[in-house]
Amino acid sequence: MDTGDIVWVLISAALVWIMTPGLALFYGGLANKKYASNTVFLSVIILGIAPLVWSVLGYSLAFSGNGKFIGNLHNVLLNGISFSKSTMNLNIPDAAFMLFQGMFPIITVAIITGSVVGRVNLKAMLMFIPIWLITVYTPLAHMVWGGGLLAKLGALDFAGGDVVHISSGVSGLVLAILIGKRRKLKDENDEPDNIVNVVIGGALLWIGWFGFNSGSALAANSTAILAFVNTSIAAASAMVMWFIIDFIRTNKAKITGALSGSLVGLVVITPAAGLVSPTAALSMALVATPIVYFLINFLKNKFHYDDTLDAFGFHGIGGIIGGILTGVFAFKENGGLIATGSLKQLGIQGVAVIFTIIFAGVMTFIIAKLISLVVPLRVEESVEIKGIDYELHGEYISILGSTQFNNRFHTGNK
């Protein structure tokens, strides 16, 4: 065991954990005042649910056994997990590996909630979260990182393009379509609730992503450094590119736009972080950013779905582009198209992306339909119109939000 590697992986695990509170603030700051608290709550409660699911069953299903699609129950309740030795030929104990990997399902399922905030039934969502983690996340983690089907195929996913971003983005889209569009008052708009929270949340996501990508090297080595550098370059260049495009189109210098751009860069580089050069990281961000920028609104206007906070737009589309570009820019030893002139790895990446889309989409549809037989997927119309924060939570992210609720609904001034 290597003490330096252990320390780095533990620090990285903490950085990945902090991404979910960061996402809560980021989402909550962007959300309408009627459901800003509900938006934050959905991420916060996942901090409790996901680690329990992972410890009891998820880790075992993801990283035990040699099945093509799923692991086994050998490590249920963390049975047999060593705190001093590795069974995976790593320089860190199995328990450290388990802890680091266990931070990823937290942020993954939290991303999904951004597609449906404002109208999803809390009871339905609380049922959906553990079921999705067991039936969608853990099989994908096993297939990509646990020696399963996609790993055997040769798919490259350094830190979670397929497992985290495509799966959450596509699942969010399916839920958004099944639940339907938000109901709004005539004078209601989608102005962000709290720009300061967006900035704080964006900063926490950015710094947490260094652990997300660099920690995926599972050692304090040159690959970790490369992933760290690539993550920084991709986020920065995508931020600048998004700002330029948005400023030209709107003549407004938006804080939310700049941070949205950084998010695109972070998502796109995730599957390739330790597998490409810094120049490639820059290229991936510059290629992906305009595609994501224009495709988000085009798809929403074309197909009329309500992806509330663009979870599919940023994570789904960004993850798909990142997964494909990994096959283009990967180092020669990883079969990248530019380095080898061969289309083989690009084809493998395409198969992995398509498989992930279909698997996550179909499974999410099935889970949601089964839950709808027990409880409605959507809150009542009156609750949605008045605002879930007012009706369900009784607490507000901002004083302004509380004041507006009191003026509008307590006085009957609608």
XYZ file of C-alpha atoms in Angstrom:
414
model
C 0.000 0.000 0.000
C 1.181 3.524 -0.811
C 0.412 6.224 1.759
C 0.510 9.023 -0.826
C -1.956 7.222 -3.072
C -4.267 6.532 -0.142
C -4.237 10.176 0.948
C -4.938 11.414 -2.588
C -7.843 9.012 -3.117
C -9.395 9.939 0.237
C -9.054 13.647 -0.560
C -10.541 13.028 -3.999
C -13.470 11.179 -2.435
C -14.167 14.213 -0.248
C -13.954 16.487 -3.304
C -16.462 14.348 -5.207
C -18.792 14.372 -2.187
C -18.779 18.171 -2.088
C -19.986 18.271 -5.688
C -23.509 17.316 -4.623
C -23.957 20.231 -2.179
C -22.433 22.314 -4.963
C -24.998 20.988 -7.420
C -27.743 21.705 -4.886
C -26.696 25.359 -4.729
C -26.153 25.558 -8.490
C -29.550 24.048 -9.286
C -31.277 25.911 -6.455
C -29.846 29.224 -7.560
C -31.025 28.682 -11.125
C -34.478 27.459 -10.130
C -37.652 29.498 -9.932
C -38.412 30.869 -6.446
C -41.484 28.619 -6.242
C -39.390 25.465 -6.130
C -35.842 26.553 -5.257
C -35.972 24.919 -1.815
C -37.436 21.739 -3.285
C -34.609 21.692 -5.816
C -31.975 21.914 -3.096
C -33.763 19.360 -0.923
C -33.741 16.711 -3.654
C -29.936 16.894 -3.845
C -29.453 17.078 -0.082
C -31.588 14.020 0.696
C -29.571 12.027 -1.836
C -26.523 12.599 0.375
C -28.283 10.293 2.815
C -29.940 7.787 0.486
C -27.165 7.026 -2.016
C -24.379 6.096 0.462
C -26.738 3.684 2.216
C -27.697 2.008 -1.056
C -24.041 1.835 -2.078
C -22.860 0.352 1.210
C -25.651 -2.191 1.544
C -25.911 -3.444 -2.033
C -24.540 -1.122 -4.723
C -20.809 -1.674 -4.298
C -21.198 -5.436 -4.306
C -23.291 -5.417 -7.481
C -20.875 -3.038 -9.203
C -17.483 -4.497 -8.272
C -17.932 -8.101 -7.122
C -17.932 -11.050 -9.489
C -17.236 -11.388 -13.203
C -20.675 -11.123 -14.780
C -21.176 -9.317 -18.083
C -23.967 -7.081 -16.821
C -23.902 -7.133 -13.021
C -21.772 -8.307 -10.128
C -22.817 -10.565 -7.265
C -23.704 -10.342 -3.576
C -20.290 -11.283 -2.203
C -19.669 -7.863 -0.642
C -23.184 -7.044 0.564
C -23.050 -4.725 3.598
C -19.344 -4.325 2.754
C -18.711 -7.891 3.871
C -15.091 -8.906 3.236
C -13.892 -5.402 2.313
C -10.289 -4.988 3.418
C -9.121 -1.754 5.035
C -5.452 -2.656 4.649
C -5.084 -4.683 1.420
C -6.139 -4.566 -2.214
C -7.660 -7.403 -4.204
C -7.547 -5.256 -7.376
C -3.790 -4.808 -7.753
C -4.012 -1.192 -6.577
C -1.840 0.690 -4.114
C -4.889 1.562 -2.016
C -7.015 -0.730 0.170
C -10.336 -2.018 -1.126
C -12.145 0.143 1.434
C -10.594 3.316 -0.003
C -11.578 2.224 -3.512
C -15.121 1.497 -2.307
C -15.359 4.898 -0.628
C -14.163 6.805 -3.686
C -16.428 4.925 -6.072
C -19.332 5.423 -3.679
C -19.257 9.194 -4.177
C -20.126 8.905 -7.860
C -23.669 7.506 -7.545
C -24.518 10.422 -5.221
C -23.805 13.112 -7.792
C -25.144 10.981 -10.655
C -28.660 10.571 -9.332
C -28.660 14.186 -8.083
C -28.105 15.362 -11.665
C -31.319 13.625 -12.742
C -33.453 15.718 -10.404
C -32.610 18.876 -12.352
C -34.827 17.718 -15.225
C -38.015 17.421 -13.183
C -37.858 19.926 -10.319
C -40.944 22.042 -9.835
C -43.504 19.336 -10.510
C -42.197 15.893 -9.500
C -43.948 14.133 -6.617
C -41.512 13.829 -3.712
C -42.792 10.368 -2.760
C -42.276 9.120 -6.299
C -38.773 10.602 -6.441
C -37.799 9.051 -3.118
C -38.861 5.664 -4.495
C -37.118 6.274 -7.820
C -33.697 7.157 -6.371
C -32.738 3.826 -4.725
C -34.360 1.714 -7.449
C -32.505 3.607 -10.175
C -29.211 3.341 -8.331
C -29.549 -0.434 -8.040
C -30.938 -1.197 -11.500
C -29.236 1.423 -13.680
C -26.160 2.915 -12.036
C -24.624 -0.215 -10.541
C -24.939 -2.332 -13.721
C -23.344 0.461 -15.761
C -20.542 0.871 -13.221
C -19.944 -2.880 -13.388
C -20.047 -2.989 -17.180
C -17.583 -0.094 -17.557
C -15.321 -0.195 -14.478
C -16.007 -3.622 -12.974
C -14.817 -5.770 -15.865
C -18.234 -6.240 -17.453
C -19.549 -6.032 -21.003
C -18.383 -2.550 -22.032
C -14.987 -3.028 -20.398
C -14.513 -6.260 -22.358
C -15.580 -4.424 -25.507
C -12.768 -1.936 -24.879
C -14.838 1.172 -24.200
C -12.922 4.113 -22.707
C -14.545 6.003 -19.858
C -11.899 7.399 -17.552
C -14.156 9.077 -14.981
C -17.801 8.688 -15.937
C -18.941 9.909 -19.353
C -21.178 6.861 -19.810
C -21.682 5.828 -16.204
C -22.429 9.271 -14.780
C -23.317 11.895 -17.375
C -25.046 10.060 -20.216
C -26.988 7.821 -17.821
C -28.202 10.729 -15.672
C -28.911 13.048 -18.586
C -30.921 10.488 -20.550
C -32.782 9.337 -17.425
C -33.637 12.939 -16.605
C -34.990 13.454 -20.116
C -37.190 10.352 -19.921
C -38.613 11.445 -16.575
C -39.223 14.977 -17.862
C -41.180 13.642 -20.841
C -43.220 11.233 -18.711
C -44.085 13.863 -16.107
C -44.781 16.611 -18.615
C -44.232 20.343 -18.716
C -44.471 22.681 -15.729
C -47.672 24.628 -15.157
C -46.995 28.343 -14.840
C -48.882 31.482 -13.887
C -49.326 34.025 -16.684
C -46.765 36.445 -15.274
C -44.278 33.779 -14.201
C -40.770 33.663 -15.620
C -37.726 31.447 -15.227
C -35.343 34.026 -13.819
C -32.723 32.458 -11.496
C -33.602 32.635 -7.817
C -30.128 33.470 -6.513
C -27.087 34.250 -8.662
C -24.782 34.130 -5.630
C -25.811 30.528 -4.968
C -25.170 29.721 -8.626
C -21.624 31.084 -8.322
C -20.913 29.260 -5.054
C -22.416 26.043 -6.396
C -20.514 26.346 -9.661
C -17.257 26.867 -7.781
C -17.860 23.811 -5.599
C -18.663 21.724 -8.668
C -15.503 22.917 -10.405
C -13.165 22.200 -7.512
C -14.928 18.909 -6.783
C -14.423 17.877 -10.401
C -10.666 17.874 -9.882
C -11.193 14.988 -7.451
C -13.798 13.469 -9.758
C -11.420 13.254 -12.726
C -7.941 13.313 -11.212
C -8.890 10.942 -8.400
C -10.024 8.414 -11.008
C -6.346 7.641 -11.596
C -6.638 5.927 -8.174
C -3.067 7.000 -7.411
C -1.003 10.159 -6.961
C 0.841 9.749 -10.244
C 1.403 11.318 -13.657
C -2.037 10.246 -14.880
C -3.650 12.077 -11.972
C -1.662 15.202 -12.856
C -2.663 14.912 -16.514
C -6.339 14.518 -15.598
C -6.113 17.538 -13.289
C -4.519 19.689 -16.012
C -6.997 18.547 -18.661
C -9.947 19.222 -16.377
C -8.737 22.762 -15.720
C -8.062 23.517 -19.390
C -11.361 22.087 -20.638
C -13.449 23.969 -18.085
C -11.668 27.274 -18.667
C -11.748 27.121 -22.460
C -15.402 26.051 -22.561
C -16.309 28.902 -20.214
C -14.665 31.451 -22.498
C -16.136 29.912 -25.643
C -19.670 29.839 -24.180
C -19.339 33.450 -23.027
C -18.190 34.628 -26.474
C -21.061 32.884 -28.255
C -23.636 34.069 -25.750
C -22.349 37.642 -25.710
C -22.430 37.858 -29.506
C -25.994 36.502 -29.608
C -27.505 38.398 -26.662
C -25.167 41.348 -26.061
C -25.340 40.396 -22.362
C -22.440 39.223 -20.208
C -24.208 36.625 -18.062
C -22.660 35.009 -14.999
C -24.941 31.996 -15.398
C -23.868 31.630 -19.000
C -20.166 31.665 -18.221
C -20.602 29.045 -15.481
C -22.774 26.951 -17.790
C -19.899 26.946 -20.249
C -17.469 25.713 -17.618
C -19.908 22.892 -16.826
C -19.902 21.822 -20.475
C -16.116 21.613 -20.449
C -16.095 19.606 -17.241
C -18.632 17.120 -18.583
C -16.986 16.710 -21.976
C -13.502 16.022 -20.603
C -14.688 13.521 -17.980
C -14.467 10.329 -20.089
C -11.104 11.395 -21.532
C -9.416 13.206 -18.637
C -6.463 10.822 -18.215
C -6.429 9.555 -21.787
C -5.717 12.647 -23.915
C -3.167 15.450 -24.120
C -3.840 18.983 -22.856
C -4.059 20.158 -26.473
C -6.741 17.558 -27.081
C -8.600 18.672 -23.943
C -8.652 22.224 -25.300
C -9.840 20.984 -28.695
C -12.595 18.831 -27.177
C -13.954 21.771 -25.200
C -13.866 24.149 -28.156
C -15.599 21.622 -30.414
C -18.251 20.591 -27.896
C -19.254 23.961 -26.464
C -20.962 25.474 -29.529
C -22.671 22.150 -30.252
C -24.139 21.982 -26.748
C -24.993 25.698 -26.763
C -27.111 25.558 -29.902
C -28.421 22.000 -29.536
C -30.024 22.536 -26.100
C -32.557 25.099 -27.275
C -33.014 23.509 -30.700
C -34.043 20.148 -29.242
C -36.305 21.682 -26.581
C -38.085 23.821 -29.176
C -38.282 20.983 -31.697
C -39.617 18.279 -29.377
C -41.309 20.483 -26.738
C -40.007 18.717 -23.635
C -39.406 20.530 -20.344
C -35.922 19.728 -19.070
C -36.186 22.242 -16.243
C -32.515 22.938 -15.516
C -31.107 21.316 -18.676
C -29.746 18.211 -16.993
C -30.053 16.370 -20.295
C -28.747 19.339 -22.240
C -25.511 19.660 -20.303
C -24.874 16.156 -19.001
C -26.606 14.004 -21.600
C -25.512 15.864 -24.726
C -22.149 16.823 -23.232
C -21.497 13.250 -22.123
C -22.360 11.867 -25.549
C -20.045 14.303 -27.306
C -17.286 13.660 -24.762
C -17.575 9.908 -25.166
C -17.310 10.130 -28.952
C -14.453 12.643 -28.922
C -12.524 10.396 -26.547
C -12.316 7.920 -29.410
C -10.971 10.690 -31.626
C -8.338 12.248 -29.349
C -7.192 9.350 -27.122
C -3.492 8.533 -26.965
C -2.074 6.031 -29.445
C -1.981 3.255 -26.839
C -5.704 3.807 -26.308
C -6.518 3.619 -30.009
C -7.476 7.252 -30.686
C -8.400 8.040 -34.302
C -5.966 10.927 -34.743
C -3.045 9.030 -33.208
C -3.615 5.707 -35.000
C -5.656 6.523 -38.086
C -7.972 3.666 -37.109
C -11.727 3.990 -36.669
C -11.900 0.979 -34.350
C -11.880 2.826 -31.003
C -14.236 5.489 -32.309
C -16.656 2.732 -33.274
C -16.353 1.138 -29.831
C -17.061 4.497 -28.210
C -20.131 4.898 -30.376
C -21.439 1.472 -29.414
C -20.887 2.201 -25.713
C -22.683 5.545 -25.966
C -25.655 4.047 -27.819
C -25.861 1.146 -25.370
C -25.825 3.521 -22.406
C -28.547 5.708 -23.925
C -30.819 2.758 -24.613
C -30.162 1.009 -21.303
C -30.647 4.106 -19.134
C -33.647 5.302 -21.122
C -35.517 2.002 -21.171
C -34.808 1.182 -17.532
C -35.863 4.648 -16.382
C -39.106 4.347 -18.348
C -39.859 0.979 -16.739
C -39.019 2.192 -13.225
C -41.140 5.318 -13.604
C -44.117 3.399 -14.972
C -43.973 0.897 -12.107
C -43.768 3.681 -9.531
C -46.732 5.431 -11.161
C -48.825 2.379 -10.295
C -48.182 3.127 -6.617
C -48.006 6.919 -6.421
C -48.456 9.701 -9.008
C -45.243 10.909 -10.630
C -46.465 14.494 -10.495
C -47.724 16.728 -7.701
C -51.264 18.049 -7.706
C -51.946 21.058 -9.908
C -52.732 23.338 -6.962
C -49.423 22.472 -5.279
C -47.486 23.095 -8.465
C -49.159 26.433 -9.187
C -48.663 27.771 -5.664
C -45.181 26.324 -5.485
C -43.819 23.169 -3.897
C -41.694 25.222 -1.502
C -44.792 26.845 -0.022
C -46.988 23.737 0.003
C -44.502 21.014 0.935
C -41.407 22.468 2.553
C -42.450 25.683 4.260
C -38.955 27.077 3.899
C -37.283 29.201 1.250
C -33.803 29.623 -0.171
C -34.068 33.408 -0.122
C -35.932 35.964 1.996
C -37.201 37.489 -1.231
C -38.770 34.178 -2.192
C -40.535 33.963 1.162
C -41.805 37.531 0.871
C -43.171 36.942 -2.607
C -45.028 33.827 -1.463
C -46.557 35.683 1.450
C -47.649 38.597 -0.723
C -49.051 36.471 -3.487
C -50.713 33.578 -1.722
C -51.361 34.578 1.876
C -53.151 37.756 0.818
C -54.903 36.123 -2.098
C -53.307 38.637 -4.433
C -52.898 36.471 -7.530
